[in-house]
PDB file of C-alpha atoms in Angstrom:
ATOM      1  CA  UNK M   1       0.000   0.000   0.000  1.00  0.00           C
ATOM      2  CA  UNK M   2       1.517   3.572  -0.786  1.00  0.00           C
ATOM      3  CA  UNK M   3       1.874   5.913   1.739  1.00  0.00           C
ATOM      4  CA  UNK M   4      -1.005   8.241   0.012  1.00  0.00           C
ATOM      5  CA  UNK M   5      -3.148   6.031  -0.334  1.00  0.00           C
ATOM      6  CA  UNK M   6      -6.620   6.082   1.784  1.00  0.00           C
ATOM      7  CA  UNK M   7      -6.853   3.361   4.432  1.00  0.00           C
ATOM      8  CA  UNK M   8     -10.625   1.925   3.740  1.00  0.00           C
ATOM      9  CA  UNK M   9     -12.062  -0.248   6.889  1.00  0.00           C
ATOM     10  CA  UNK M  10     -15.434  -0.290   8.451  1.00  0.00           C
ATOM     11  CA  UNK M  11     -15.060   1.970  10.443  1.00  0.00           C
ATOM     12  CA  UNK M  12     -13.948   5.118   8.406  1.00  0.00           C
ATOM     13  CA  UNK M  13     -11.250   6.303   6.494  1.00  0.00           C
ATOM     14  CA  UNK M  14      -7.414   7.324   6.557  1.00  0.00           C
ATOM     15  CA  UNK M  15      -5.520   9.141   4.452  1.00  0.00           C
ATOM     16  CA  UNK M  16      -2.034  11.052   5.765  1.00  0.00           C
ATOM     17  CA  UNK M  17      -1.900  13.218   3.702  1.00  0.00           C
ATOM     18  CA  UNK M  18      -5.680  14.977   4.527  1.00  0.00           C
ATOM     19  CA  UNK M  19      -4.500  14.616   8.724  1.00  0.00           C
ATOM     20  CA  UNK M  20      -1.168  16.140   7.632  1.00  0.00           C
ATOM     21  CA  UNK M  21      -2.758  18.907   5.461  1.00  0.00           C
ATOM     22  CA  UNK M  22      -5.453  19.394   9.167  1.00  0.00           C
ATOM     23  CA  UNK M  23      -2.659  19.684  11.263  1.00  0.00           C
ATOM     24  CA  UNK M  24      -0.683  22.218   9.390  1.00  0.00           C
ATOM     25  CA  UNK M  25      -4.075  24.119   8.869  1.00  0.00           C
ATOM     26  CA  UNK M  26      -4.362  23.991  12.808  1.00  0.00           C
ATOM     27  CA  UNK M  27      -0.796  24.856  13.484  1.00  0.00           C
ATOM     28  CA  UNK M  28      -1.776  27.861  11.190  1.00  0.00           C
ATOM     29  CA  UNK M  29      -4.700  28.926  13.219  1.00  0.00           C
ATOM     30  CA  UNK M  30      -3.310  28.667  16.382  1.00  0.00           C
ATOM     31  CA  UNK M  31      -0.232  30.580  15.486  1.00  0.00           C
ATOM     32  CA  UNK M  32      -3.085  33.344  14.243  1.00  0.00           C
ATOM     33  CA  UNK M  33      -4.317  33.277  17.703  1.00  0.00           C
ATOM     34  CA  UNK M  34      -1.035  33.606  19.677  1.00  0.00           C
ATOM     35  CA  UNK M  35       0.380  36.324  17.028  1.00  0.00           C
ATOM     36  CA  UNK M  36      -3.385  38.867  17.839  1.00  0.00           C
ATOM     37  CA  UNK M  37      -2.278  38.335  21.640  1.00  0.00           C
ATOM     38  CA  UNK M  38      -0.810  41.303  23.994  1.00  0.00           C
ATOM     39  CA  UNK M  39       2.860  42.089  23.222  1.00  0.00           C
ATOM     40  CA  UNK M  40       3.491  43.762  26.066  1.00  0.00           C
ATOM     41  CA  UNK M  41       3.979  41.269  28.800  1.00  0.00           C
ATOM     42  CA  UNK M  42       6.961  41.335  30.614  1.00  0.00           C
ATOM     43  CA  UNK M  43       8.226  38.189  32.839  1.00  0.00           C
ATOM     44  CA  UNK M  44       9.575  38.687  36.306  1.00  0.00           C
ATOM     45  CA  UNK M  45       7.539  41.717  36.766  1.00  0.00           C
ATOM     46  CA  UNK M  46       4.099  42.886  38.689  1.00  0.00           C
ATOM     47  CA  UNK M  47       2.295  41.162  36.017  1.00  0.00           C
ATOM     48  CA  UNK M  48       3.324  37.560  36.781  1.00  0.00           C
ATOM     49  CA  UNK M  49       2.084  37.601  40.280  1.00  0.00           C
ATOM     50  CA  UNK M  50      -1.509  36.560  41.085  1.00  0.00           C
ATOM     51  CA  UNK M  51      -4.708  39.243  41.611  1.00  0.00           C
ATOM     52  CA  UNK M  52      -5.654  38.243  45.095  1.00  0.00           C
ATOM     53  CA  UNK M  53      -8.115  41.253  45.386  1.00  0.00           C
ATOM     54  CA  UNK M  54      -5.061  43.666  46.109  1.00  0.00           C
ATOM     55  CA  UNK M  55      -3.934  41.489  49.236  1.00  0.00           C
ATOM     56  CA  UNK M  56      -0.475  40.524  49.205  1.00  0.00           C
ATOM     57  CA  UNK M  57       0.342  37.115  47.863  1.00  0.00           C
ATOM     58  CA  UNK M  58       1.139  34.674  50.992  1.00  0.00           C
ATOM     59  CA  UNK M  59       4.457  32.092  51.337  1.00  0.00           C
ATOM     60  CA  UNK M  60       3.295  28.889  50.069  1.00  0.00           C
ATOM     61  CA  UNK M  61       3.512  26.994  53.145  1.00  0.00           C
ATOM     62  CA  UNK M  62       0.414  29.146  54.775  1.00  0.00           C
ATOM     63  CA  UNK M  63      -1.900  28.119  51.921  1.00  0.00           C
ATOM     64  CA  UNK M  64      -0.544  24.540  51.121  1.00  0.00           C
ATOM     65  CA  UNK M  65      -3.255  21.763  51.485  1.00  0.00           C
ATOM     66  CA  UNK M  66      -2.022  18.664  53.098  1.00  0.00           C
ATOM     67  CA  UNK M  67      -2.754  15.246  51.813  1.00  0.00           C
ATOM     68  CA  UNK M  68      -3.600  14.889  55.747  1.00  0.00           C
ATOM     69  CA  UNK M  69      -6.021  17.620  55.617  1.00  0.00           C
ATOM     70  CA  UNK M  70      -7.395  16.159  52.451  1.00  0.00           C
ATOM     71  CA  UNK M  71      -8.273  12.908  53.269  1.00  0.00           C
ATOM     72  CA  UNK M  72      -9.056  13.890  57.206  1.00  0.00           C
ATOM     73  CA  UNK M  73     -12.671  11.646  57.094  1.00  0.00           C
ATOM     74  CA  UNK M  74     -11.275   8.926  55.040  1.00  0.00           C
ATOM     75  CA  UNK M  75      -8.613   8.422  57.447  1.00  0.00           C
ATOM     76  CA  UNK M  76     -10.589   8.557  60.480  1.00  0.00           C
ATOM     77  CA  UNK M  77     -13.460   6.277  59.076  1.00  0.00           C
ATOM     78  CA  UNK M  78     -10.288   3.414  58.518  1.00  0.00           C
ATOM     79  CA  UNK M  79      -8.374   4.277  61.500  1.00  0.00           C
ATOM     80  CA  UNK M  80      -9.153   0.798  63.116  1.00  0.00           C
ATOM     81  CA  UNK M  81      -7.993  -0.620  59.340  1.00  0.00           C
ATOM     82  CA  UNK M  82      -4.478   2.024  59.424  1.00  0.00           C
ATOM     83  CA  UNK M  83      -3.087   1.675  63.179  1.00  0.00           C
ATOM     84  CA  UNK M  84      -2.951  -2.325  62.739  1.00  0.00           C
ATOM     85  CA  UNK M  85      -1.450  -1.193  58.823  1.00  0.00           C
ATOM     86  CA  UNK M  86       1.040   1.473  59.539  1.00  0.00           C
ATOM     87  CA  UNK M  87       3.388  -0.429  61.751  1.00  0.00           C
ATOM     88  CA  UNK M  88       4.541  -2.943  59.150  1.00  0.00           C
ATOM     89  CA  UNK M  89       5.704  -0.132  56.968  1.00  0.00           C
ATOM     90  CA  UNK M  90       9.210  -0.041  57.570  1.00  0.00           C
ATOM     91  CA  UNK M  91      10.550   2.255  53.992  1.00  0.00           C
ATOM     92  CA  UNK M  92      13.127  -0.587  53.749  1.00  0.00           C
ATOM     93  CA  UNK M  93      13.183  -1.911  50.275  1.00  0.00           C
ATOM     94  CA  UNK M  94      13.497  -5.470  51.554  1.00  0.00           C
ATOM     95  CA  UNK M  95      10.683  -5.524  53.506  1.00  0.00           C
ATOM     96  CA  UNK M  96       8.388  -5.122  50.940  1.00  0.00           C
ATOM     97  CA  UNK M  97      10.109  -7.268  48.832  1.00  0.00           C
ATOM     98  CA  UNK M  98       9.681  -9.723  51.210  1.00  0.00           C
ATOM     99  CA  UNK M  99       5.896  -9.144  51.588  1.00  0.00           C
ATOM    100  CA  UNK M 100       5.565  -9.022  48.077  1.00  0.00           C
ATOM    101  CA  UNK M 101       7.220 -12.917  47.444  1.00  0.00           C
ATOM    102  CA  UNK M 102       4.867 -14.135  50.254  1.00  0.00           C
ATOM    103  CA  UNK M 103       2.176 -13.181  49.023  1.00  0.00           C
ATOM    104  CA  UNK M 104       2.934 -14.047  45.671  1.00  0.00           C
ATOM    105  CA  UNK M 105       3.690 -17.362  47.280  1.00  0.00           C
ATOM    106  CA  UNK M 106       0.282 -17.337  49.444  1.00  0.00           C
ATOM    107  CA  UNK M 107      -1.666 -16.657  45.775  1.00  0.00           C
ATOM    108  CA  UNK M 108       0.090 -19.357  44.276  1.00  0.00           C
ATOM    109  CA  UNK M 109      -0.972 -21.800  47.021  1.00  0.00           C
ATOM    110  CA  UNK M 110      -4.268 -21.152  46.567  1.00  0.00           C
ATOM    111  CA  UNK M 111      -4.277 -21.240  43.096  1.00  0.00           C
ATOM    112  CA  UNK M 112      -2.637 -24.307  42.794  1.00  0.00           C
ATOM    113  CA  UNK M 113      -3.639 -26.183  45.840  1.00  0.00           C
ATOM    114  CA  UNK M 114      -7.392 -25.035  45.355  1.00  0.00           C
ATOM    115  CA  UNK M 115      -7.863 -26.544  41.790  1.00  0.00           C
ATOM    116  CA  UNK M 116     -10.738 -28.907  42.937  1.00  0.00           C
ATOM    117  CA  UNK M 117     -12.677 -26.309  44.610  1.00  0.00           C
TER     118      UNK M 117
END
């Protein structure tokens, strides 16, 4: 098949060189757009920093949502579920290693050993 060809199936049609001929038509259009936009924008000056209704813009650690704050009620509904859980995270790569081959292990046991049920 040549490479201008149109790709015929049942569900439609394909031919490169119409998509190729769309997205240079798009690329055209959008550079239209950006060109019509203000020229006057400076970075690193008032104009980069945020309209907060005139109030001064505060550090990012006063207005940073924590993933604690977040998921507050999801938490406390599983606590019972999280302080049996937490414990047996360690961070050591090993560990979970080693959790992961038993139950890998335990899966296989079950699978294998539970063929009759």
């Amino acid at each position: 098949m040549a490479a201008i060809e149109t790709l015929h199936t049942g569900f439609g049609s394909w031919n490169p060189l119409i998509w190729l001929a769309a997205f240079i038509i798009a690329i055209i259009i959008a550079w239209l757009i950006w060109s019509r936009g203000e020229s006057d924008y400076k970075k690193g000056t008032e104009q980069t920093k945020p309209f907060i209704s005139g109030n001064a813009e505060p550090e990012k650690s006063e207005v940073h949502v924590r993933g604690g704050n977040m998921y507050w009620g999801f938490t406390k509904a599983l606590e019972g579920y999280y302080d049996k859980i937490v414990p047996l995270h360690s961070g050591i790569l090993t560990d979970y290693i080693l959790w992961f081959l038993g139950i890998v292990a335990l899966v296989m046991v079950i699978v294998l050993g539970g063929g009759g049920l």
